[in-house]
Coordinates of C-alpha atoms and ligand atoms in Angstrom, one line a residue:
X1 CA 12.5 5.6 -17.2
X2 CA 12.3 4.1 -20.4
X3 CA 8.8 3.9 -21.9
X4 CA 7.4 0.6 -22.6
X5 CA 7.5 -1.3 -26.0
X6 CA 5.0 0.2 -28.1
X7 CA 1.9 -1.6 -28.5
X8 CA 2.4 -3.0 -24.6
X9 CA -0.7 -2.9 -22.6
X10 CA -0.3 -0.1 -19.6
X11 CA 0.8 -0.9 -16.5
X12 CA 1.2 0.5 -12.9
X13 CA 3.7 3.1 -14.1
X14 CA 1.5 4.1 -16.7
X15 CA -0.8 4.4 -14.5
X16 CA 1.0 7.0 -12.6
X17 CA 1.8 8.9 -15.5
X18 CA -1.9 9.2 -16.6
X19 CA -2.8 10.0 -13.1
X20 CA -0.3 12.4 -12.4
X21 CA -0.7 14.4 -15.4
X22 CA -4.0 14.7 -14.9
X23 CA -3.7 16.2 -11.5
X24 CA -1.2 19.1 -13.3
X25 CA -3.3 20.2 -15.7
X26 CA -6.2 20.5 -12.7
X27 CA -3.9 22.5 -10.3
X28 CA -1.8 24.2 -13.3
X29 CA 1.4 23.7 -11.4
X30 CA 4.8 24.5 -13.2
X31 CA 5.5 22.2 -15.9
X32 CA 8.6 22.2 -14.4
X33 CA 8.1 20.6 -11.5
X34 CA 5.5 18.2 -13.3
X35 CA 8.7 17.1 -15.8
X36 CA 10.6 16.2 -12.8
X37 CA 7.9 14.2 -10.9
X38 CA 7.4 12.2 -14.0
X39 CA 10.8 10.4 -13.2
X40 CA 12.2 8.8 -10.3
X41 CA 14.8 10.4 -8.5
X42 CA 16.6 6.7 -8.4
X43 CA 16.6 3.6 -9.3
X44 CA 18.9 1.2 -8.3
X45 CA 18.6 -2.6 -9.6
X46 CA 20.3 -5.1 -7.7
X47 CA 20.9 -9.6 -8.4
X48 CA 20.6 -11.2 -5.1
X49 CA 22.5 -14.4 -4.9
X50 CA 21.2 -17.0 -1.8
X51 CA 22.5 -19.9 -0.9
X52 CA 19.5 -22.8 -1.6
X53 CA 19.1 -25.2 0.7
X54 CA 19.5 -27.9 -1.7
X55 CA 23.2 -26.6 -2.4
X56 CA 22.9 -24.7 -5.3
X57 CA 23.0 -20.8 -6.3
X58 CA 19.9 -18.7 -7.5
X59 CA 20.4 -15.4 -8.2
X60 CA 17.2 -12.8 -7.8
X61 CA 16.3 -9.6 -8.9
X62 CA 15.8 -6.8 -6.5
X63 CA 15.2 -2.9 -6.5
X64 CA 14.9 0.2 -4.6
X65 CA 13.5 2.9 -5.9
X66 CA 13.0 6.7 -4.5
X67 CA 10.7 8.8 -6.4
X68 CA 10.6 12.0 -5.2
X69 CA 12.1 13.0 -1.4
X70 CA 11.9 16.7 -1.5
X71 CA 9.0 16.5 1.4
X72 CA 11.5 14.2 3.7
X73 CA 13.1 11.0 3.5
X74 CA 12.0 7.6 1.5
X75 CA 8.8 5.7 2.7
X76 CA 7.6 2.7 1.2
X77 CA 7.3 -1.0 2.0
X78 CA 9.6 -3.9 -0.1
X79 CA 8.0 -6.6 -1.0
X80 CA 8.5 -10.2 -2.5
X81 CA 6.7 -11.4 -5.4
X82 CA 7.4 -13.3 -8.8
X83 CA 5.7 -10.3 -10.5
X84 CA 7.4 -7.7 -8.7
X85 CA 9.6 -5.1 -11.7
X86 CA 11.4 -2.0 -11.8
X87 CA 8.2 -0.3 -13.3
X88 CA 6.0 -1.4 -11.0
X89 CA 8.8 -0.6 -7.9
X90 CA 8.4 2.9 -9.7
X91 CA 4.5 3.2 -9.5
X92 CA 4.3 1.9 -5.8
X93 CA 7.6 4.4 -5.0
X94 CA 5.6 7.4 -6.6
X95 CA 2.2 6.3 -4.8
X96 CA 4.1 6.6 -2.2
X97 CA 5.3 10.6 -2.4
X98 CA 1.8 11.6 -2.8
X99 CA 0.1 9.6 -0.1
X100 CA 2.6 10.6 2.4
X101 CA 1.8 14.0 0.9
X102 CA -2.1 13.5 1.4
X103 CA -1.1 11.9 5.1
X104 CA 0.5 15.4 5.8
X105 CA 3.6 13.6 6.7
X106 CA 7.3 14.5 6.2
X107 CA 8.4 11.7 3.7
X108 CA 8.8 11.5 0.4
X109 CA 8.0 8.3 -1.7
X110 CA 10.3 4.9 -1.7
X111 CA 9.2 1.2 -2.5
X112 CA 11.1 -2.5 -3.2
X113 CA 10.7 -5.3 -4.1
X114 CA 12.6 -8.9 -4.9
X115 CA 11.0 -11.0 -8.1
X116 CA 10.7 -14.5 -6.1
X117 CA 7.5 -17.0 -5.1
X118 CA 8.2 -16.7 -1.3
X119 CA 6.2 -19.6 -0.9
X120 CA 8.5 -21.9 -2.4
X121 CA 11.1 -20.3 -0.2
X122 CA 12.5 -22.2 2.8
X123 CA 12.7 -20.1 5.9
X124 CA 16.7 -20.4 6.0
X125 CA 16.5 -19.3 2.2
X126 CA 13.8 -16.2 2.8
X127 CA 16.0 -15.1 5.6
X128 CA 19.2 -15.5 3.5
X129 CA 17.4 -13.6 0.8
X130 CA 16.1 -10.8 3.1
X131 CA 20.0 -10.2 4.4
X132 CA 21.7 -10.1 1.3
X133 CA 18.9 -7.8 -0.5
X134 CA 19.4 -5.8 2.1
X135 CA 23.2 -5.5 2.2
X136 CA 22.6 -5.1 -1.9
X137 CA 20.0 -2.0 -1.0
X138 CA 22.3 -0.3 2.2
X139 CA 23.8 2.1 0.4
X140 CA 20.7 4.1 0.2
X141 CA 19.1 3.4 3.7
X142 CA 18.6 5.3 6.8
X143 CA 17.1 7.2 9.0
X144 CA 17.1 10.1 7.1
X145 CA 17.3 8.4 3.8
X146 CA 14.8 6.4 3.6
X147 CA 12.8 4.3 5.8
X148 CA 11.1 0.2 4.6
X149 CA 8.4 -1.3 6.2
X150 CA 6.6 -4.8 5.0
X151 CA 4.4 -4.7 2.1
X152 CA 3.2 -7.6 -0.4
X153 CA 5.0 -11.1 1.2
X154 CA 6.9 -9.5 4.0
X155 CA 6.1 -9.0 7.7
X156 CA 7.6 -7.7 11.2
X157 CA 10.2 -11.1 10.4
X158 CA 11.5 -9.9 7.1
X159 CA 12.2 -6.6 8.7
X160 CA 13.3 -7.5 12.2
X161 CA 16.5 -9.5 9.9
X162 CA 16.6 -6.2 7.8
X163 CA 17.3 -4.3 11.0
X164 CA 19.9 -6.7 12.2
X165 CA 21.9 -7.3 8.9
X166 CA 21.9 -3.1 8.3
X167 CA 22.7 -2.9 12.3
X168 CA 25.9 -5.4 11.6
X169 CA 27.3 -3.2 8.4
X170 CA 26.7 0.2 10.1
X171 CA 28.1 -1.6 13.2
X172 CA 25.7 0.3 15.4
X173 CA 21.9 -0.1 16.2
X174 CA 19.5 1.3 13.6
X175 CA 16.2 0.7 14.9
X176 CA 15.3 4.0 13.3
X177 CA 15.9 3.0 9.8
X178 CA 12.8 0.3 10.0
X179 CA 9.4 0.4 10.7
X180 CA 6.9 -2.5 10.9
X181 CA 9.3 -4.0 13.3
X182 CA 8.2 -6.4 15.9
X183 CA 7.3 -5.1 19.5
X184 CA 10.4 -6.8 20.9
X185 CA 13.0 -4.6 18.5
X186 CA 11.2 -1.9 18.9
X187 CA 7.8 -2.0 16.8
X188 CA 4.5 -0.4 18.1
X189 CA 1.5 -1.8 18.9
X190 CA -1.0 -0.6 16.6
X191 CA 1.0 -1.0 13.8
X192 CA -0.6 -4.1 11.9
X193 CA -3.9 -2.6 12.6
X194 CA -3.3 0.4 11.5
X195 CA -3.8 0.1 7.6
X196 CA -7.7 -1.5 8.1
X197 CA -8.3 0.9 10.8
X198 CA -7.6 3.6 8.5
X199 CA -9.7 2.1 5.4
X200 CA -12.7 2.0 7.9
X201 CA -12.3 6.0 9.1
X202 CA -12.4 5.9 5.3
X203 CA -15.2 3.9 4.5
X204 CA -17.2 5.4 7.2
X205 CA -16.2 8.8 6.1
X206 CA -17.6 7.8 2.1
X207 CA -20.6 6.2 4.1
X208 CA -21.6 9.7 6.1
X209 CA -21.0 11.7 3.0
X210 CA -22.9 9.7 0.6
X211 CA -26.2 9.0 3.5
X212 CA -25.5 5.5 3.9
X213 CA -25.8 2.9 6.7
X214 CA -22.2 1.3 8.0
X215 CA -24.5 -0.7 10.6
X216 CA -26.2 -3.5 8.5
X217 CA -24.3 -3.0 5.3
X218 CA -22.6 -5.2 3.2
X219 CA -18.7 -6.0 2.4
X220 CA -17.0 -7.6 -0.1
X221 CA -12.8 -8.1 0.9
X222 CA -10.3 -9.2 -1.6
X223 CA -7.6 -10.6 0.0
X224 CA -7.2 -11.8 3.3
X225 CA -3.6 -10.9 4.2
X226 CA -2.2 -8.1 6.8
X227 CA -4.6 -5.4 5.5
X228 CA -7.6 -7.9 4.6
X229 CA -7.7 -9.7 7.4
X230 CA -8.2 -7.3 10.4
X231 CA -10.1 -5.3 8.3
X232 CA -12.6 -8.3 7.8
X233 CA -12.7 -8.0 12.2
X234 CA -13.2 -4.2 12.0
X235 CA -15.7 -4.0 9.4
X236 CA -17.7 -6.7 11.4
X237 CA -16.7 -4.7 14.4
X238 CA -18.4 -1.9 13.4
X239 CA -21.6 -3.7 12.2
X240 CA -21.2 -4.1 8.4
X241 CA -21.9 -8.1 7.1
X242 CA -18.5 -9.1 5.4
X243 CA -20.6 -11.4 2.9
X244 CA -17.5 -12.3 0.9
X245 CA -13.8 -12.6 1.3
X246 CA -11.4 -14.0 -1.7
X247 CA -7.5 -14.9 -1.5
X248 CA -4.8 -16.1 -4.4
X249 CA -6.3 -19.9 -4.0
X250 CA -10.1 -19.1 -3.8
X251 CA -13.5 -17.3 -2.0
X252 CA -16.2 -18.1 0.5
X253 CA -19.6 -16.4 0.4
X254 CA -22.0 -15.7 3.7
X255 CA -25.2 -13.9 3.0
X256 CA -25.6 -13.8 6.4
X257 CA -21.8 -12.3 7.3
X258 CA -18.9 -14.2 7.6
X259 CA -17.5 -15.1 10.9
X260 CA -13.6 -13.4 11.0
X261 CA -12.5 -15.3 14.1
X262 CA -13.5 -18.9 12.4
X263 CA -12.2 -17.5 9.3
X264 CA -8.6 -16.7 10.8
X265 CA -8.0 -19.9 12.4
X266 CA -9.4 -21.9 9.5
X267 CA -6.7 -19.6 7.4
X268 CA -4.1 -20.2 10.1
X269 CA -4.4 -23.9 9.8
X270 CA -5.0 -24.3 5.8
X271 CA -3.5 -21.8 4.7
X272 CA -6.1 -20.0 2.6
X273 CA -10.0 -18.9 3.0
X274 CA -10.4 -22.1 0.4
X275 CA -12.2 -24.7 2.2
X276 CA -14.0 -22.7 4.7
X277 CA -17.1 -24.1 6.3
X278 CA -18.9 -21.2 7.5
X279 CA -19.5 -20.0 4.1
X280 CA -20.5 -21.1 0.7
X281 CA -17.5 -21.7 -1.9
X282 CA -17.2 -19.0 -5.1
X283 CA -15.1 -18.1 -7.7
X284 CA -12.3 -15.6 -6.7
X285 CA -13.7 -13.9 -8.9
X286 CA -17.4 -13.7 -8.4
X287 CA -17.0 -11.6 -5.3
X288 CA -17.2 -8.6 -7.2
X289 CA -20.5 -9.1 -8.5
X290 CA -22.0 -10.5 -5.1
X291 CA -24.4 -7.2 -3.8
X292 CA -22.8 -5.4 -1.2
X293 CA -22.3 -1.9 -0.3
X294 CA -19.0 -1.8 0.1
X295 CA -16.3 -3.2 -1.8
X296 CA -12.2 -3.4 -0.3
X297 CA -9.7 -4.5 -2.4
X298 CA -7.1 -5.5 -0.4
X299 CA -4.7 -7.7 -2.6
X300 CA -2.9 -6.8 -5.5
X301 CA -2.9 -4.2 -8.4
X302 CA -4.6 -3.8 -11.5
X303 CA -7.6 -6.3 -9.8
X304 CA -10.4 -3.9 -10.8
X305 CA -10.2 -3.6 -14.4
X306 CA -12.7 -2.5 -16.9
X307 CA -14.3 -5.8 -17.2
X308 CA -15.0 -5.7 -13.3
X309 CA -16.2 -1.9 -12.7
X310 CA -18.8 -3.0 -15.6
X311 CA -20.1 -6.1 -13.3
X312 CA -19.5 -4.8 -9.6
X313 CA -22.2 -5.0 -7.5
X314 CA -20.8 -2.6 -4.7
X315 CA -22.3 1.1 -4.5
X316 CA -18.5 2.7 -3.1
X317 CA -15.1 1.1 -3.4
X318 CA -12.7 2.1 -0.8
X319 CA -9.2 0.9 -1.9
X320 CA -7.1 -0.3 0.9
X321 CA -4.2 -2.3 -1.9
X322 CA -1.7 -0.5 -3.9
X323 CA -3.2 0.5 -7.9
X324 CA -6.1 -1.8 -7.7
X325 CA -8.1 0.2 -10.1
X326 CA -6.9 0.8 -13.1
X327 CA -7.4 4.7 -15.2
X328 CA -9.9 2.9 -17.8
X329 CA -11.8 1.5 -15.1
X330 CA -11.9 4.3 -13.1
X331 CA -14.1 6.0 -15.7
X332 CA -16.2 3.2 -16.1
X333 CA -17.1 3.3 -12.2
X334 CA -17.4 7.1 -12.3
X335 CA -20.0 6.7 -15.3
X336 CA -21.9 4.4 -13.3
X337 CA -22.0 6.7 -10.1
X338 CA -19.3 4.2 -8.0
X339 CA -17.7 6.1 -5.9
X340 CA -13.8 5.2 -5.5
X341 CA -11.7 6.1 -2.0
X342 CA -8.2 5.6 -3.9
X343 CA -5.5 4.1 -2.7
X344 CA -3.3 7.3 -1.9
X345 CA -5.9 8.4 0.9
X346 CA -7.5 4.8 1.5
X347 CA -4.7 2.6 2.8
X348 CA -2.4 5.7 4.5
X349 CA -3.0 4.6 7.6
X350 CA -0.1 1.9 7.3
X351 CA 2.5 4.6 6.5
X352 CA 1.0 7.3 9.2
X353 CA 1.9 4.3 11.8
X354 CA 5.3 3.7 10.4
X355 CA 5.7 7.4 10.4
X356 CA 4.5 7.4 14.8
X357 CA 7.1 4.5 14.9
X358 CA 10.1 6.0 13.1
X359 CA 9.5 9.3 15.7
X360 CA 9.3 6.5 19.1
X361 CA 12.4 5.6 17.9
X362 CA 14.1 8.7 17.4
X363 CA 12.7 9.7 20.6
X364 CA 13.8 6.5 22.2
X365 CA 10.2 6.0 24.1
X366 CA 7.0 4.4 23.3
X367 CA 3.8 5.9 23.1
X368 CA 0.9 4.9 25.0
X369 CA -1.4 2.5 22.8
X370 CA -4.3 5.2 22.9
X371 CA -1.8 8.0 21.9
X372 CA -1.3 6.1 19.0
X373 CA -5.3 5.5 18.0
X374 CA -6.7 8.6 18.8
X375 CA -3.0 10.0 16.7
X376 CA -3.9 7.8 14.0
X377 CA -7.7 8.3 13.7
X378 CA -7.5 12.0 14.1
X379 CA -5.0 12.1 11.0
X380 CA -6.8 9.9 8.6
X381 CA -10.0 12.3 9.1
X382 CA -7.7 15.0 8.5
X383 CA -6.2 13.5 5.4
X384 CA -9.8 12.5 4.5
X385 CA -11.6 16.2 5.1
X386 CA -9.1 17.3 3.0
X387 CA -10.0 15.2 -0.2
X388 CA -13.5 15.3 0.0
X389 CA -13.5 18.7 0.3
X390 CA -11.1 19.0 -2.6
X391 CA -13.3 17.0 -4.5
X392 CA -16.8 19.1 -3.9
X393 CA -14.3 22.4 -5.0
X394 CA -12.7 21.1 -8.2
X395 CA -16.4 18.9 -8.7
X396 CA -13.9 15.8 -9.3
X397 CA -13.8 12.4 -8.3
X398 CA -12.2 11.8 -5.2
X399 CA -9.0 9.9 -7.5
X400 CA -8.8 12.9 -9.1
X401 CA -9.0 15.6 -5.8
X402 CA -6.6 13.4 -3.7
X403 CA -3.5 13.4 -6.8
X404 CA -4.5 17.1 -7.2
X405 CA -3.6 17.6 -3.4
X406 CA -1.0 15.5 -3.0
X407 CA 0.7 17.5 -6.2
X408 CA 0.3 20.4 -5.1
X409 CA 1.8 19.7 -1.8
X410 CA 5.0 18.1 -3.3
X411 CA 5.0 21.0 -5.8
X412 CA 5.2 23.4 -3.2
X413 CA 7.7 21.5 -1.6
X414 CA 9.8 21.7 -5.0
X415 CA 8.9 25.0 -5.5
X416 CA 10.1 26.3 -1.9
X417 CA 13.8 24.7 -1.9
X418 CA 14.5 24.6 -5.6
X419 CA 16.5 22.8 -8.1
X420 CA 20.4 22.1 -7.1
X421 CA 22.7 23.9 -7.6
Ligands
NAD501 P1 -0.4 -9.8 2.1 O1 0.7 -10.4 1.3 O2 -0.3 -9.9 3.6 O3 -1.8 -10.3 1.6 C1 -2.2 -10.3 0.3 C2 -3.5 -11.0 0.2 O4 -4.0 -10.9 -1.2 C3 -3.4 -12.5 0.5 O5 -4.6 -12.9 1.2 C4 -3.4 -13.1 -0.9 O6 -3.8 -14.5 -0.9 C5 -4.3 -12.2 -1.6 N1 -4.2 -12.3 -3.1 C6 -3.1 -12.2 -3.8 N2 -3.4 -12.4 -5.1 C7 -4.8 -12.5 -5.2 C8 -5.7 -12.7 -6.2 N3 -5.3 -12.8 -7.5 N4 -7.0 -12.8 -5.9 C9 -7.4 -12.7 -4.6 N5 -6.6 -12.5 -3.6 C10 -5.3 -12.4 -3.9 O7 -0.3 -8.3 1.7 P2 -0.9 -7.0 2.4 O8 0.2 -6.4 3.3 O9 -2.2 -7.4 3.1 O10 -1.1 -6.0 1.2 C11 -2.3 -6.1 0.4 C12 -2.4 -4.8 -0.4 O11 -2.4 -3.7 0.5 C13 -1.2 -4.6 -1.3 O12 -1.6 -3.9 -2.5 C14 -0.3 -3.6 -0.5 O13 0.6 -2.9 -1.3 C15 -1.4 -2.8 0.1 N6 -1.0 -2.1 1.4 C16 -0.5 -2.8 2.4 C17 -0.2 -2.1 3.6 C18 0.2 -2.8 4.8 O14 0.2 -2.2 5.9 N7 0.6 -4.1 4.8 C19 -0.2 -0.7 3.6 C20 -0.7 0.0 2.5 C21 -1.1 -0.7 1.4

């Protein structure tokens, strides 16, 4: 990949890079191997024409990328944004190799992604959207090639039409080249769950380690979407105070814990927390400096910058979105004894589900539903064991443990089947 202008701030790829480098000079594996995981194995870049409902044409920009597949086949989400590019595809696709390789699961790293404002999207013009990205993307989709799911804009919907239009060009059934699927085409039923239910074995893991009380403590949630949302229920579930919970049009404030159930249907009928009566109204952007043991991010990346790891309030961050700390604020919130559950071992849980749905398929059987949380539970505290203890041996943070285990997995990986021909 090209590198950016000079003089350009960094962004998520950047990110990566720093990140990634980092984690081979602290295992020492072959340069070799770190030369090749510093570029994505593909990237194809595709224009999306659809149809608008008014008559005339727009055309869209889409991608696909596949990092690194050594481990298994593509993994990663697609999702629709106006700020979605081919760099930050890259980044997510990446995150994507190592937190399948943290999960212990047998993917490698995928991602996409259309630039467009869904929410000025008709319904007729999302799903003409969804079909024709996906006939653009085909060529490098399947079962054993790689795998979507929903991320950022997208839901069981978006994928249940992926499905169908990749069923009609194969012109047989491909239920195994999606997960995230809705229960009637074949989805499972733990799946939207199952990203928040892995952030709280997380938090609860960082709470146990650190001697600190999940019953009684405080939460901070930034964004309310398919991760924030249930995890908002969960965290209340399991006796934390969610005190404050922001989204893209504003934030409500509780000292005394919001209520999730009156929050979700006041969200299901305006739209957005905005306007909620069982709280006080902030800033978006005040959350993070409202006290509060915990702190999930849970929207989009590059939210905790170095301006807010100076001001945040919360004593461990436990980062359920994609990148939402960037490499100059991580040392900021390491200097100031913040400890950070990153994103590569934080929000796996989505991907170990899609992973559990992808095998039901295959297997052409469904799991019971307690299969599936025991499965998942039991794997996130594997995945989490792992990195602490990483981190206590190498005396890192746990940012820096979880990259230097994930490398070292995919390195080996590399290593074992070598370089064609
Ligand atoms: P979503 O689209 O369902 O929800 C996103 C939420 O973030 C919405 O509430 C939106 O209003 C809010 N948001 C957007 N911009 C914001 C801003 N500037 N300030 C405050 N809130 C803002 O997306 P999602 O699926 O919940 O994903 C959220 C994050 O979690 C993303 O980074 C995604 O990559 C990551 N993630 C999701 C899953 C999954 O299972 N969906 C799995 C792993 C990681």
């Amino acid at each position: 990949m090209a590198d950016p202008a000079a003089g350009e701030a960094k962004d998520a790829w950047d990110a990566v890079l720093e990140r990634l480098d980092d984690a081979a000079k602290l295992t020492g594996i072959d340069p070799d191997i770190h030369r090749k995981l510093r570029i994505p194995k593909r990237v194809l870049e595709v224009a999306v024409p659809v149809r608008m409902d008014d008559g005339h044409l727009e055309v869209f920009t889409g991608w696909r990328v596949h990092h690194d597949t050594t481990r298994g086949p593509g993994k990663g989400g697609i999702r629709f944004h106006p700020g979605v590019n081919a760099r930050e595809v890259s980044a997510l696709a990446a995150g994507m190799t190592l937190k399948t390789a943290v999960a212990g699961l047998p993917f490698g790293g995928a991602k996409g992604g259309v630039r467009c404002d869904p929410r000025a999207l008709s319904l007729g013009e999302l799903e003409r959207l969804t079909r024709r990205y996906t006939v653009e993307i085909a060529p490098l989709l399947g079962p054993d090639l790689d795998i979507p799911a929903p991320d950022v804009n997208t839901d069981g919907r978006v994928m249940a039409w992926l499905l169908d239009t990749l069923s009609m060009l194969k012109g047989t059934d491909v239920a195994t080249s999606v997960t995230g699927k809705p229960l009637s085409v074949g989805g499972t039923k733990g799946h939207s769950g199952a990203t928040s239910t892995g952030v709280l074995v997380c938090a609860r893991a960082a709470f146990k380690e650190l001697g600190l009380d999940l019953v009684g403590g405080r939460a901070v949630v930034q964004g309310f979407g398919k991760v924030g949302g249930p995890l908002a229920f969960l965290l209340a579930s399991a006796g934390m105070r969610v005190v404050a919970i922001s989204d893209v049009d504003g934030a409500t404030y509780n000292q005394g814990g919001l209520d999730p159930a009156a929050l979700a249907d006041h969200v299901a009928a305006a739209g957005t927390v905005a306007g909620f009566d069982g709280g006080d109204v902030i800033k978006p952007d005040e959350i993070w400096e409202v006290p509060a043991e915990l702190c999930v991010p849970a929207a989009l990346a590059g939210a905790l910058d170095v301006g807010v790891a100076g001001r945040l309030a919360a004593r461990v961050v436990v980062e359920a979105a994609n990148g939402p700390t960037t490499p100059d604020a991580d040392h900021v919130l390491e200097d100031r004894g913040i400890h950070v559950v990153p994103d590569i071992l934080a929000n796996a849980g989505g991907v170990t589900a899609s992973y559990f749905e992808w095998a039901q398929s295959r297997q052409g059987m469904q799991w019971e539903e307690d299969v599936l949380a025991a499965r998942l539970r039991r794997s996130m505290e594997v995945a989490s064991v792992d990195v602490w203890a990483r981190a206590a041996q190498l005396e890192v943070s746990l940012r820096r443990a979880a990259f230097a285990v994930a490398v070292e997995r995919v390195a080996a990986a590399i290593a074992a089947r070598g370089i064609f021909p």
